[in-house]
mmCIF file of C-alpha atoms and ligand atoms in Angstrom:
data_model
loop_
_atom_site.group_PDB
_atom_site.id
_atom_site.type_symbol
_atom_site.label_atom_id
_atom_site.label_comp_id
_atom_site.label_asym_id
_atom_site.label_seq_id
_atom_site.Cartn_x
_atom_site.Cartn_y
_atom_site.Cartn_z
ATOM 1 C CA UNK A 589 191.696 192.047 -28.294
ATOM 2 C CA UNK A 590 194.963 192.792 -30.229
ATOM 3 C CA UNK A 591 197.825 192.552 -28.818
ATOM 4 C CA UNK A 592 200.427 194.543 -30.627
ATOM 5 C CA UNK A 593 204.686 194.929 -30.382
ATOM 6 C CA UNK A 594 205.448 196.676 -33.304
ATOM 7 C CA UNK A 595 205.509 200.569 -33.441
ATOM 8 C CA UNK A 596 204.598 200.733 -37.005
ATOM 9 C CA UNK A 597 201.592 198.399 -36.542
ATOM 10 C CA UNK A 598 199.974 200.113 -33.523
ATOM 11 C CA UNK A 599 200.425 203.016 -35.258
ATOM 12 C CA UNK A 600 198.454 201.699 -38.506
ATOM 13 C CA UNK A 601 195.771 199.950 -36.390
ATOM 14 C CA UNK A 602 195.134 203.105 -33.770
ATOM 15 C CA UNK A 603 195.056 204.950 -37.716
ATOM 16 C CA UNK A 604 192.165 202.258 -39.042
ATOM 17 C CA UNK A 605 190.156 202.160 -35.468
ATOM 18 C CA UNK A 606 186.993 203.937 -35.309
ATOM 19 C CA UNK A 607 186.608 206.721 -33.542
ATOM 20 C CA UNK A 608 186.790 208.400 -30.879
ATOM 21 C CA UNK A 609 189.590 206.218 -29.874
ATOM 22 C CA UNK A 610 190.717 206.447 -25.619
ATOM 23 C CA UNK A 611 193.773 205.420 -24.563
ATOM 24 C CA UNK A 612 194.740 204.047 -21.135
ATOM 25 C CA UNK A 613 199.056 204.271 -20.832
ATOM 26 C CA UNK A 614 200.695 202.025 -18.293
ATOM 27 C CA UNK A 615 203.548 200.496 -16.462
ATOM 28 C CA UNK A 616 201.096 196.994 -16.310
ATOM 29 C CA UNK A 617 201.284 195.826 -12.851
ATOM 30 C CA UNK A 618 197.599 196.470 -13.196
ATOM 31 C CA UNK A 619 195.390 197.110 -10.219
ATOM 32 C CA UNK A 620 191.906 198.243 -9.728
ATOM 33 C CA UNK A 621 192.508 201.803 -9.735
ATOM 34 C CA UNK A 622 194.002 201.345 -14.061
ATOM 35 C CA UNK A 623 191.196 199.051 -14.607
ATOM 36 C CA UNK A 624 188.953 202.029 -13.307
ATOM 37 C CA UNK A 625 190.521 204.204 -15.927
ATOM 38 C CA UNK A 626 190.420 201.540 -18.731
ATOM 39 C CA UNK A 627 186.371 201.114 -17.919
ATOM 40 C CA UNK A 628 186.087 204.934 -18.125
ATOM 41 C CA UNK A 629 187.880 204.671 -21.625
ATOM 42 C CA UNK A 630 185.971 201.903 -22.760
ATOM 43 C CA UNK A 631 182.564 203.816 -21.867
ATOM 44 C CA UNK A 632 183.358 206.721 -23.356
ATOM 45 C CA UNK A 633 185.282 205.775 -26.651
ATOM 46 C CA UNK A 634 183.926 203.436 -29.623
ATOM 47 C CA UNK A 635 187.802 202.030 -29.180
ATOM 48 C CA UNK A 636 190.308 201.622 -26.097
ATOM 49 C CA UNK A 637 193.438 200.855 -26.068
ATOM 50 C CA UNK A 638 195.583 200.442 -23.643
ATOM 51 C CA UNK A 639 199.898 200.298 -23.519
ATOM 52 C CA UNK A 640 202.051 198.308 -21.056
ATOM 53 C CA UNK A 641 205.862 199.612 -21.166
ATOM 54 C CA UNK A 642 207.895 200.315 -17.929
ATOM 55 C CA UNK A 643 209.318 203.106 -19.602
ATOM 56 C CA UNK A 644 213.461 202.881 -18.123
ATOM 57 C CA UNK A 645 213.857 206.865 -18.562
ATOM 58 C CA UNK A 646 211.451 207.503 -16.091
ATOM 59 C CA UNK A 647 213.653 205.977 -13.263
ATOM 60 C CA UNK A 648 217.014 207.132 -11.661
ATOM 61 C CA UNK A 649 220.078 205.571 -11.148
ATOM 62 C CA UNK A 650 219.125 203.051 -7.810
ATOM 63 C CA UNK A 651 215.325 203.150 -7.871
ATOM 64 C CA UNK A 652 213.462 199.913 -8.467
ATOM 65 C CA UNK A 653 213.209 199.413 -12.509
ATOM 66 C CA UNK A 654 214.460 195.751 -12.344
ATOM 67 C CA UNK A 655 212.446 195.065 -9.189
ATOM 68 C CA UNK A 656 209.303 196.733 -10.712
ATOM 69 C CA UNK A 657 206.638 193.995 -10.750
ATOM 70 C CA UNK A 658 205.925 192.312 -14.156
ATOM 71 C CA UNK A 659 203.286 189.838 -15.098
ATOM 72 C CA UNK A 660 202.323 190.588 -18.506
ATOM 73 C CA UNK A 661 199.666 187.634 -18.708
ATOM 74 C CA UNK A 662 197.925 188.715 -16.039
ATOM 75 C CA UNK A 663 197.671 191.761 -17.156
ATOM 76 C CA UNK A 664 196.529 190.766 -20.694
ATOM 77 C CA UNK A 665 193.816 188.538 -19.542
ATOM 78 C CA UNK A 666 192.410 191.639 -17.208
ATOM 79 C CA UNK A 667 192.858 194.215 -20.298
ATOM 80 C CA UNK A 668 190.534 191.331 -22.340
ATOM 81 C CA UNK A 669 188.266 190.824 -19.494
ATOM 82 C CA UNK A 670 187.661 194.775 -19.668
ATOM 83 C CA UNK A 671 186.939 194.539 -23.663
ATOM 84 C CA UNK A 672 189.903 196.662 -24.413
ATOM 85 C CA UNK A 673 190.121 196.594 -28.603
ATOM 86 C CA UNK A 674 194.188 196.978 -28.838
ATOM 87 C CA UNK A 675 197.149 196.465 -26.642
ATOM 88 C CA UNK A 676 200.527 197.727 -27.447
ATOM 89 C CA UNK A 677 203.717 195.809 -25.871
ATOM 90 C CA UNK A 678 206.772 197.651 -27.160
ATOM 91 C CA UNK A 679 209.860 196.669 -26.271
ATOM 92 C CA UNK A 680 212.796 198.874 -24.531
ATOM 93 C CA UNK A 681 214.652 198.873 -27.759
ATOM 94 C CA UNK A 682 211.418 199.701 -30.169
ATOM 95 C CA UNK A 683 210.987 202.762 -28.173
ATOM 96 C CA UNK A 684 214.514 203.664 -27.050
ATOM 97 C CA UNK A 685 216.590 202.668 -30.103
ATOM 98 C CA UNK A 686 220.226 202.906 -30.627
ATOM 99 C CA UNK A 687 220.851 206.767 -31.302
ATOM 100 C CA UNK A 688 217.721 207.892 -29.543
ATOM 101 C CA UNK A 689 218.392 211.535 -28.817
ATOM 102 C CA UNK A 690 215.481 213.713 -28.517
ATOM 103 C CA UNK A 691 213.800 214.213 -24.618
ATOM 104 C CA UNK A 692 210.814 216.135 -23.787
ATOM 105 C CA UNK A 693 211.759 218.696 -21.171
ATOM 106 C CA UNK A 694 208.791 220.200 -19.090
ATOM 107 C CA UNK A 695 210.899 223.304 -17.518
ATOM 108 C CA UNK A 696 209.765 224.407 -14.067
ATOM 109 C CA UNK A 697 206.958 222.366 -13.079
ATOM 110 C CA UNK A 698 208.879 218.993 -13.661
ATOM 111 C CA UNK A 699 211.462 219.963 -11.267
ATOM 112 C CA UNK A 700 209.807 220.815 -8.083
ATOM 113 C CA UNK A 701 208.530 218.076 -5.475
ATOM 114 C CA UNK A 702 208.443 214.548 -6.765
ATOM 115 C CA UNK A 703 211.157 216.291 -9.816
ATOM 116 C CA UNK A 704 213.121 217.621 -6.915
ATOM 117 C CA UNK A 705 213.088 214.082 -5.469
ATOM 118 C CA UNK A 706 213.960 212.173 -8.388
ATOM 119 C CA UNK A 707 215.725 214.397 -10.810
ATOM 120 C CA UNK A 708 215.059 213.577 -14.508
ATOM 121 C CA UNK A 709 211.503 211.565 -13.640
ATOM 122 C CA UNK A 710 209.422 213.746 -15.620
ATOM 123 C CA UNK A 711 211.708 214.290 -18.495
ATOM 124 C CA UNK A 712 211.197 210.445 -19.005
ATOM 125 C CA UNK A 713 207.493 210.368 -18.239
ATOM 126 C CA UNK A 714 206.935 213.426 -20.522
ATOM 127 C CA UNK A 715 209.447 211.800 -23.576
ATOM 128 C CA UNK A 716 207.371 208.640 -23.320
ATOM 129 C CA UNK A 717 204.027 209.777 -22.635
ATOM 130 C CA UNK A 718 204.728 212.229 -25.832
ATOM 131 C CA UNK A 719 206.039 208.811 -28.215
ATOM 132 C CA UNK A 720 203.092 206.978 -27.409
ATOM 133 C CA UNK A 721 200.617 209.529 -27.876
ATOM 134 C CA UNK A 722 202.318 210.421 -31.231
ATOM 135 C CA UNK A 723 202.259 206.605 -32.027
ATOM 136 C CA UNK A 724 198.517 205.950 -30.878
ATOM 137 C CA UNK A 725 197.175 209.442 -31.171
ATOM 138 C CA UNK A 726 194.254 208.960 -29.045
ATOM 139 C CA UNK A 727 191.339 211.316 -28.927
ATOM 140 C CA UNK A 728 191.175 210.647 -25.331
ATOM 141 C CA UNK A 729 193.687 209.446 -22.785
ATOM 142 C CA UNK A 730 193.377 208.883 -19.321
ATOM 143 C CA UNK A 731 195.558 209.156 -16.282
ATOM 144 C CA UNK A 732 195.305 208.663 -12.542
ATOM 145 C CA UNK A 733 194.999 211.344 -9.945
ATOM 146 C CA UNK A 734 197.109 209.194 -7.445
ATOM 147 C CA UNK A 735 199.918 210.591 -9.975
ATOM 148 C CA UNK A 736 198.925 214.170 -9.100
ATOM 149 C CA UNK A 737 202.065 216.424 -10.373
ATOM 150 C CA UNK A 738 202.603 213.627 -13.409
ATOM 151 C CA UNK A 739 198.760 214.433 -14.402
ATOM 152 C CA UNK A 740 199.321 218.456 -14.353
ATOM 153 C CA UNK A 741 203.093 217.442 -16.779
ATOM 154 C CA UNK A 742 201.146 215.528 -19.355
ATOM 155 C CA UNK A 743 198.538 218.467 -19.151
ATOM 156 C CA UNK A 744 201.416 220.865 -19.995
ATOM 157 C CA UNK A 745 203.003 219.202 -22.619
ATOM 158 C CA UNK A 746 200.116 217.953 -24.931
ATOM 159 C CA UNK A 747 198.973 221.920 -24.711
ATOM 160 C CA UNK A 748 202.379 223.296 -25.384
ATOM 161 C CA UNK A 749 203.069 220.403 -27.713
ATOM 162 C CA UNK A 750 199.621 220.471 -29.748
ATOM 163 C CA UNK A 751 199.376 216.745 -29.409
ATOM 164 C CA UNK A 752 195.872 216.872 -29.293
ATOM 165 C CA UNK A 753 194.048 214.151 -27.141
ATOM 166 C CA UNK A 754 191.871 215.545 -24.135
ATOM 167 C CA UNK A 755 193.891 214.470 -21.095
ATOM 168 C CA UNK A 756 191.044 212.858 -18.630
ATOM 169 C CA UNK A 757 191.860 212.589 -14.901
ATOM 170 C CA UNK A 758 189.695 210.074 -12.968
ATOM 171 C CA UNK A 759 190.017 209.985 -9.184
ATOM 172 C CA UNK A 760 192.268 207.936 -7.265
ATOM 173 C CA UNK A 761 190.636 204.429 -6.266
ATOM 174 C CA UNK A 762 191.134 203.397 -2.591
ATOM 175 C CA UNK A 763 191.614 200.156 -0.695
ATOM 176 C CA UNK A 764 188.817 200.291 2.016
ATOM 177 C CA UNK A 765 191.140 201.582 4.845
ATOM 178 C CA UNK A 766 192.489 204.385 2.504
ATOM 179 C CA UNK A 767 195.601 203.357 1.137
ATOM 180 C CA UNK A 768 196.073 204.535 -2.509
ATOM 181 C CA UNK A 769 196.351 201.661 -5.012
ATOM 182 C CA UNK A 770 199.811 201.871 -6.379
ATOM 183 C CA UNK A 771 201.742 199.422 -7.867
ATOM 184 C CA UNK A 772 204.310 199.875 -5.489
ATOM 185 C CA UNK A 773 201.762 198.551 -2.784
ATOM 186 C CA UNK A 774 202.938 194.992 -3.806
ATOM 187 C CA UNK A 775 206.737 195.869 -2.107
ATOM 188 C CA UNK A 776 205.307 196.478 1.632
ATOM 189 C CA UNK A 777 205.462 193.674 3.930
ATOM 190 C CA UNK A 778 202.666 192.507 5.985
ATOM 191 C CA UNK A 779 203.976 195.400 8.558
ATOM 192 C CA UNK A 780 204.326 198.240 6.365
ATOM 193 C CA UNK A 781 201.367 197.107 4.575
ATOM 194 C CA UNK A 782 199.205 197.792 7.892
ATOM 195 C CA UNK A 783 200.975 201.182 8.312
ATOM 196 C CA UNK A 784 200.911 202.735 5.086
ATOM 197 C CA UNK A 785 197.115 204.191 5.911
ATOM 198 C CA UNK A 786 198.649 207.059 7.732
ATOM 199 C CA UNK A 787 199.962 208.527 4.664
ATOM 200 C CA UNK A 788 196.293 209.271 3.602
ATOM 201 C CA UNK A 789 195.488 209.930 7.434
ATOM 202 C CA UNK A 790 197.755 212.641 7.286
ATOM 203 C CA UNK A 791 196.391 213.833 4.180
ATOM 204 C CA UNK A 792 192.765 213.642 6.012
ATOM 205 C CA UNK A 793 194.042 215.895 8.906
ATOM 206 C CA UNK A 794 195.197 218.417 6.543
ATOM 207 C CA UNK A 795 191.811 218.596 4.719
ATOM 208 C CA UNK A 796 190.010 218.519 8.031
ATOM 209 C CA UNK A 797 191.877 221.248 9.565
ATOM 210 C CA UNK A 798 191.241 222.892 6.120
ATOM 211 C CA UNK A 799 187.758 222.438 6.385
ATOM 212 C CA UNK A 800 187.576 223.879 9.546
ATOM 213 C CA UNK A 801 189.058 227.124 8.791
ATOM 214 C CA UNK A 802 192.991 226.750 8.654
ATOM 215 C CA UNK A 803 194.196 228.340 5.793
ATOM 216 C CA UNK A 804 198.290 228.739 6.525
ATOM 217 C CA UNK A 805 199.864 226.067 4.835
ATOM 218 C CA UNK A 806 202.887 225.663 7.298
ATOM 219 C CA UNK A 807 199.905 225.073 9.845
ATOM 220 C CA UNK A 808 198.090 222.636 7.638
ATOM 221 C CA UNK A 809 201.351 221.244 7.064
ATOM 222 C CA UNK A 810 202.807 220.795 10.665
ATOM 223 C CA UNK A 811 198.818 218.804 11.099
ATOM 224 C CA UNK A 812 199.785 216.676 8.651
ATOM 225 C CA UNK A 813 203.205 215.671 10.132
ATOM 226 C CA UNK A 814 201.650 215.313 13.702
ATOM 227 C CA UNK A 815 200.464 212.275 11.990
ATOM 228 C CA UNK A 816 203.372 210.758 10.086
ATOM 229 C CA UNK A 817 205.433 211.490 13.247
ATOM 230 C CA UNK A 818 203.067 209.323 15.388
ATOM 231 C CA UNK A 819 203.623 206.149 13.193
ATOM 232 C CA UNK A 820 206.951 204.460 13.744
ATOM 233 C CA UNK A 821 207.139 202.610 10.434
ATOM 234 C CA UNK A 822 207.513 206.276 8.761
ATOM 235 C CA UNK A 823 211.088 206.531 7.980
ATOM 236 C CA UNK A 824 210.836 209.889 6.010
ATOM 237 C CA UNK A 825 208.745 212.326 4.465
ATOM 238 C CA UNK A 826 209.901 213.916 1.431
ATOM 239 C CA UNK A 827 207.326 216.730 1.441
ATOM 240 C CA UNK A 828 203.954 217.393 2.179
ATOM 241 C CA UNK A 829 202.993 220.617 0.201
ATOM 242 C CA UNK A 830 200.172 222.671 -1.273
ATOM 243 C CA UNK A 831 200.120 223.483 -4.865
ATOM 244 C CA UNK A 832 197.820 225.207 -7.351
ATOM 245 C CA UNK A 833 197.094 221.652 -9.452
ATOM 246 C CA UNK A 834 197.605 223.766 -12.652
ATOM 247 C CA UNK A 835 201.346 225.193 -12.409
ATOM 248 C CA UNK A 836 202.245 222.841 -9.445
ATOM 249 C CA UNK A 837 203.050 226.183 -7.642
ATOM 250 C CA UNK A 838 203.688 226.086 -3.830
ATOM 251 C CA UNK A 839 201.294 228.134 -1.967
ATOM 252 C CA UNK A 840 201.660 229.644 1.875
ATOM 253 C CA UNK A 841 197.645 229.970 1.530
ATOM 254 C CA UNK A 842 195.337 226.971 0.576
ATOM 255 C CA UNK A 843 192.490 228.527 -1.570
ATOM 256 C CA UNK A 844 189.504 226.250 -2.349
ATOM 257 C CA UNK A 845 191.014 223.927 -5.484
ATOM 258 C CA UNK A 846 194.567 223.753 -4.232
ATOM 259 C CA UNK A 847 196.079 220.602 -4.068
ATOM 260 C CA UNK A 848 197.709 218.764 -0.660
ATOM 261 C CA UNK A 849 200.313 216.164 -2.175
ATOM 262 C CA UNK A 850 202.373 214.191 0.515
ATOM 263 C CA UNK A 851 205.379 211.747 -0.672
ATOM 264 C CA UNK A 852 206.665 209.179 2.665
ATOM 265 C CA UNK A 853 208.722 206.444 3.093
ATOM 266 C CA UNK A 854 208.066 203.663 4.748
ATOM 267 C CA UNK A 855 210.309 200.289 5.015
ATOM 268 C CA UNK A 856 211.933 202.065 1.446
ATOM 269 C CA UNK A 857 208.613 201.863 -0.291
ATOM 270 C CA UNK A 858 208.009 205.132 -1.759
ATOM 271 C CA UNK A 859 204.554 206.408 -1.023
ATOM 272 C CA UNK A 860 202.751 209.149 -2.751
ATOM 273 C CA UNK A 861 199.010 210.606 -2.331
ATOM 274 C CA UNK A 862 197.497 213.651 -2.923
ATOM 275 C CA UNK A 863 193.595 215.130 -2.123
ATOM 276 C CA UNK A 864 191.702 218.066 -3.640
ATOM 277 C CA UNK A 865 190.691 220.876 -0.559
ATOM 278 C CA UNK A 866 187.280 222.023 -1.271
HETATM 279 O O1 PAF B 736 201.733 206.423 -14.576
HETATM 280 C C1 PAF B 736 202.377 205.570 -15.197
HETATM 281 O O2 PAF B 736 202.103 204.372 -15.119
HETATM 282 C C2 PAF B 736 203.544 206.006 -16.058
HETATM 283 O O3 PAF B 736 204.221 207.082 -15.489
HETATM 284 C C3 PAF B 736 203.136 206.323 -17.512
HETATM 285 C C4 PAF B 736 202.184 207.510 -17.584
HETATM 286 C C5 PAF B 736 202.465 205.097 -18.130
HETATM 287 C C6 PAF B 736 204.381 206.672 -18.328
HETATM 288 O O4 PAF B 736 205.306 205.636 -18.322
#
């Protein structure tokens, strides 16, 4: 495995690797559900490669990019243990150089829900996914659906971009009492830890009720909060909506496809999880 810092290097090696190449981009912090998505790359691509940058333009002013867990030999040694061919490690001021100007905006769809929440997320998800797809240019690349509304961004801007690769979603991998894997996971204490299952609880409700023939999203909704209300480590929800996963649009009527996406607080760890009805 190659392990890679310099921009014009990866660039040259991604060039050189045979194809198809898939690409696996990352915050590191590496849990089960990215090694999921770097085995998927692996088996389908005669080259993987994976990047590790916690990208600083993707987080406001007060959220948790110092605190954001780091442990860059760990997650080399798991990236090897996979078989991935090349690693790139840029640094903050490879990608972000003095003079850096230029920001992918994603309009309407970047601004609504977790945008709405954190203003100017997307806009640095989008600008970075956008550099290292331009630097790597990957045939494939692959993204988690844990990330719902990020995974219907990239989506929209390598179509309206023509960057190419075919963005792959693979499903979100679970901790056996239904917690999401998130990097994030590693903030809750033991406490929070045993309540964050209701987030995906509440999720459940929703898509049972669904299944049973409620169709009114403020109905589907107010099911879902039944449950958040009922566990007191919840200290706020920031929505729990239904979208169409393409355009991220809110819907009053969940049609087979839609999307229920839920984003809660609990002990000021950020949870978000989202399930597919039908
Ligand atoms: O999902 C993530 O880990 C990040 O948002 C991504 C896509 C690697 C961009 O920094």
């Amino acid at each position: 495995m190659r392990v890679i810092s310099d921009t014009g290097e990866m660039a040259a090696s991604c060039g050189n690797a045979v194809r198809p190449l898939g690409l696996v981009p990352t915050m590191g912090a590496l849990h089960e559900g990215h090694l999921s998505l770097v085995r998927r790359a692996k088996a389908e691509n005669a080259t993987a490669a994976a990047t590790i940058f916690v990208n600083p333009t993707q987080f406001g002013p007060g959220e948790d990019l110092a605190a954001y867990p780091r442990d860059l030999p760990r997650d080399l040694d798991l990236l090897a243990g996979e078989g991935v061919d090349l690693v790139f490690t840029p640094t903050q001021e490879s990608l972000y150089p003095a003079g850096f100007a230029t920001w992918v905006e994603v309009g309407e769809i970047g601004e609504k829900l977790e945008g709405a929440v954190r203003p100017g997320h997307f806009r640095g998800v989008a600008t970075v996914v956008c550099k290292l797809l331009s630097i790597v240019r990957p045939d494939r690349a692959y993204f988690g659906q844990k990330d719902g509304q990020q995974t219907a961004v990239i989506k929209q801007l390598t179509r309206d971009l023509d960057l190419g690769p075919e963005i792959i979603v693979c499903p979100t991998i679970r901790e056996s009492d239904g917690l999401a894997l998130s990097s994030r996971n590693a903030y809750l204490t033991p406490e929070q830890r045993q309540a964050a299952p209701v987030v995906y609880q509440a999720l459940s409700a929703l898509e049972s009720a669904w299944k049973s023939g409620t169709t009114s999203v403020p109905e589907l909704r107010e099911r879902a909060l039944e449950v958040l209300r009922s566990e007191p480590s919840v200290e706020g929800v920031d929505y729990v909506a239904v979208v169409d996963p393409n355009g991220f649009h809110e819907l009053d009527t969940a049609l087979p496809g839609a999307m229920a996406l839920t984003a809660v607080r609990i002990g000021g760890v950020r949870l978000i999880d989202n399930v597919v009805l039908g």
